[in-house]
Amino acid sequence: MSKLTYYIVQLAPDKYAGRNGPTRRVGDAQFIDGLPEARHLFKVACKFAGSDTPNRFPRIIKTTVESKTIATRG
């Protein structure tokens, strides 16, 4: 069993950002592999946040993906 951790930056309630830039759906954002890269994107997003952006945005979302291999008996 393996466990991988990825990150996505949420810019606004309906905007997400990953490696491929801003998107409208969280599923369309490409995962960021490391926390330093996600923090850099977060800092850039903070500079461009407008006065109409809610206080809780931008934020970093941690995503964990687990995979399990099922061995067949034969």
C-alpha atoms as a PDB file:
ATOM      1  CA  MET A   1       0.000   0.000   0.000  1.00  0.00           C
ATOM      2  CA  SER A   2       1.335   3.425  -0.888  1.00  0.00           C
ATOM      3  CA  LYS A   3       0.264   6.848   0.265  1.00  0.00           C
ATOM      4  CA  LEU A   4       1.032   9.974  -1.803  1.00  0.00           C
ATOM      5  CA  THR A   5       0.436  13.554  -0.694  1.00  0.00           C
ATOM      6  CA  TYR A   6      -0.357  16.347  -3.138  1.00  0.00           C
ATOM      7  CA  TYR A   7      -1.426  19.966  -2.751  1.00  0.00           C
ATOM      8  CA  ILE A   8      -3.851  22.351  -4.485  1.00  0.00           C
ATOM      9  CA  VAL A   9      -4.234  26.079  -3.811  1.00  0.00           C
ATOM     10  CA  GLN A  10      -7.815  27.341  -3.534  1.00  0.00           C
ATOM     11  CA  LEU A  11      -7.913  30.951  -4.720  1.00  0.00           C
ATOM     12  CA  ALA A  12     -11.617  31.639  -4.153  1.00  0.00           C
ATOM     13  CA  PRO A  13     -14.763  29.604  -3.466  1.00  0.00           C
ATOM     14  CA  ASP A  14     -14.977  28.703  -7.165  1.00  0.00           C
ATOM     15  CA  LYS A  15     -11.312  28.914  -8.298  1.00  0.00           C
ATOM     16  CA  TYR A  16      -8.483  26.456  -7.799  1.00  0.00           C
ATOM     17  CA  ALA A  17      -4.872  26.486  -8.955  1.00  0.00           C
ATOM     18  CA  GLY A  18      -2.339  23.770  -9.571  1.00  0.00           C
ATOM     19  CA  ARG A  19       0.522  23.255 -11.968  1.00  0.00           C
ATOM     20  CA  ASN A  20      -1.645  24.094 -14.976  1.00  0.00           C
ATOM     21  CA  GLY A  21      -2.865  27.450 -13.665  1.00  0.00           C
ATOM     22  CA  PRO A  22      -6.285  28.546 -12.380  1.00  0.00           C
ATOM     23  CA  THR A  23      -9.344  26.387 -13.080  1.00  0.00           C
ATOM     24  CA  ARG A  24     -12.992  26.336 -12.017  1.00  0.00           C
ATOM     25  CA  ARG A  25     -13.064  22.734 -10.757  1.00  0.00           C
ATOM     26  CA  VAL A  26     -10.812  21.069  -8.206  1.00  0.00           C
ATOM     27  CA  GLY A  27     -10.660  17.961 -10.408  1.00  0.00           C
ATOM     28  CA  ASP A  28      -9.185  19.960 -13.290  1.00  0.00           C
ATOM     29  CA  ALA A  29      -6.293  21.378 -11.251  1.00  0.00           C
ATOM     30  CA  GLN A  30      -3.097  19.382 -11.611  1.00  0.00           C
ATOM     31  CA  PHE A  31      -1.619  18.344  -8.290  1.00  0.00           C
ATOM     32  CA  ILE A  32       1.446  20.090  -6.865  1.00  0.00           C
ATOM     33  CA  ASP A  33       3.982  17.557  -5.619  1.00  0.00           C
ATOM     34  CA  GLY A  34       5.738  19.502  -2.874  1.00  0.00           C
ATOM     35  CA  LEU A  35       4.755  21.866  -0.100  1.00  0.00           C
ATOM     36  CA  PRO A  36       7.440  24.481  -0.991  1.00  0.00           C
ATOM     37  CA  GLU A  37       5.968  24.849  -4.484  1.00  0.00           C
ATOM     38  CA  ALA A  38       2.455  25.117  -3.029  1.00  0.00           C
ATOM     39  CA  ARG A  39       3.626  27.785  -0.562  1.00  0.00           C
ATOM     40  CA  HIS A  40       5.179  29.767  -3.407  1.00  0.00           C
ATOM     41  CA  LEU A  41       1.913  29.666  -5.360  1.00  0.00           C
ATOM     42  CA  PHE A  42       0.065  30.659  -2.172  1.00  0.00           C
ATOM     43  CA  LYS A  43       2.291  33.717  -1.686  1.00  0.00           C
ATOM     44  CA  VAL A  44       1.775  34.788  -5.301  1.00  0.00           C
ATOM     45  CA  ALA A  45      -1.991  34.337  -4.912  1.00  0.00           C
ATOM     46  CA  CYS A  46      -1.953  36.496  -1.756  1.00  0.00           C
ATOM     47  CA  LYS A  47      -0.445  39.359  -3.750  1.00  0.00           C
ATOM     48  CA  PHE A  48      -3.239  39.199  -6.326  1.00  0.00           C
ATOM     49  CA  ALA A  49      -6.148  38.737  -3.901  1.00  0.00           C
ATOM     50  CA  GLY A  50      -8.652  41.547  -4.247  1.00  0.00           C
ATOM     51  CA  SER A  51     -10.640  43.381  -1.635  1.00  0.00           C
ATOM     52  CA  ASP A  52     -13.716  41.321  -2.523  1.00  0.00           C
ATOM     53  CA  THR A  53     -11.917  38.007  -1.807  1.00  0.00           C
ATOM     54  CA  PRO A  54     -13.062  36.420   1.500  1.00  0.00           C
ATOM     55  CA  ASN A  55     -10.481  36.349   4.314  1.00  0.00           C
ATOM     56  CA  ARG A  56     -10.089  32.576   4.295  1.00  0.00           C
ATOM     57  CA  PHE A  57      -8.765  32.558   0.698  1.00  0.00           C
ATOM     58  CA  PRO A  58      -6.300  31.734  -0.715  1.00  0.00           C
ATOM     59  CA  ARG A  59      -5.582  28.524   1.144  1.00  0.00           C
ATOM     60  CA  ILE A  60      -3.606  25.329   0.578  1.00  0.00           C
ATOM     61  CA  ILE A  61      -5.558  22.078   0.378  1.00  0.00           C
ATOM     62  CA  LYS A  62      -3.700  18.870   1.228  1.00  0.00           C
ATOM     63  CA  THR A  63      -4.811  15.816  -0.759  1.00  0.00           C
ATOM     64  CA  THR A  64      -3.783  12.275   0.125  1.00  0.00           C
ATOM     65  CA  VAL A  65      -4.099   9.466  -2.406  1.00  0.00           C
ATOM     66  CA  GLU A  66      -3.810   5.893  -1.203  1.00  0.00           C
ATOM     67  CA  SER A  67      -3.371   2.944  -3.516  1.00  0.00           C
ATOM     68  CA  LYS A  68      -3.531  -0.694  -2.614  1.00  0.00           C
ATOM     69  CA  THR A  69      -2.498  -3.685  -4.684  1.00  0.00           C
ATOM     70  CA  ILE A  70      -4.657  -6.752  -4.360  1.00  0.00           C
ATOM     71  CA  ALA A  71      -2.669  -9.939  -4.831  1.00  0.00           C
ATOM     72  CA  THR A  72      -4.479 -12.790  -6.492  1.00  0.00           C
ATOM     73  CA  ARG A  73      -4.020 -16.296  -5.188  1.00  0.00           C
ATOM     74  CA  GLY A  74      -3.389 -18.800  -7.826  1.00  0.00           C
END
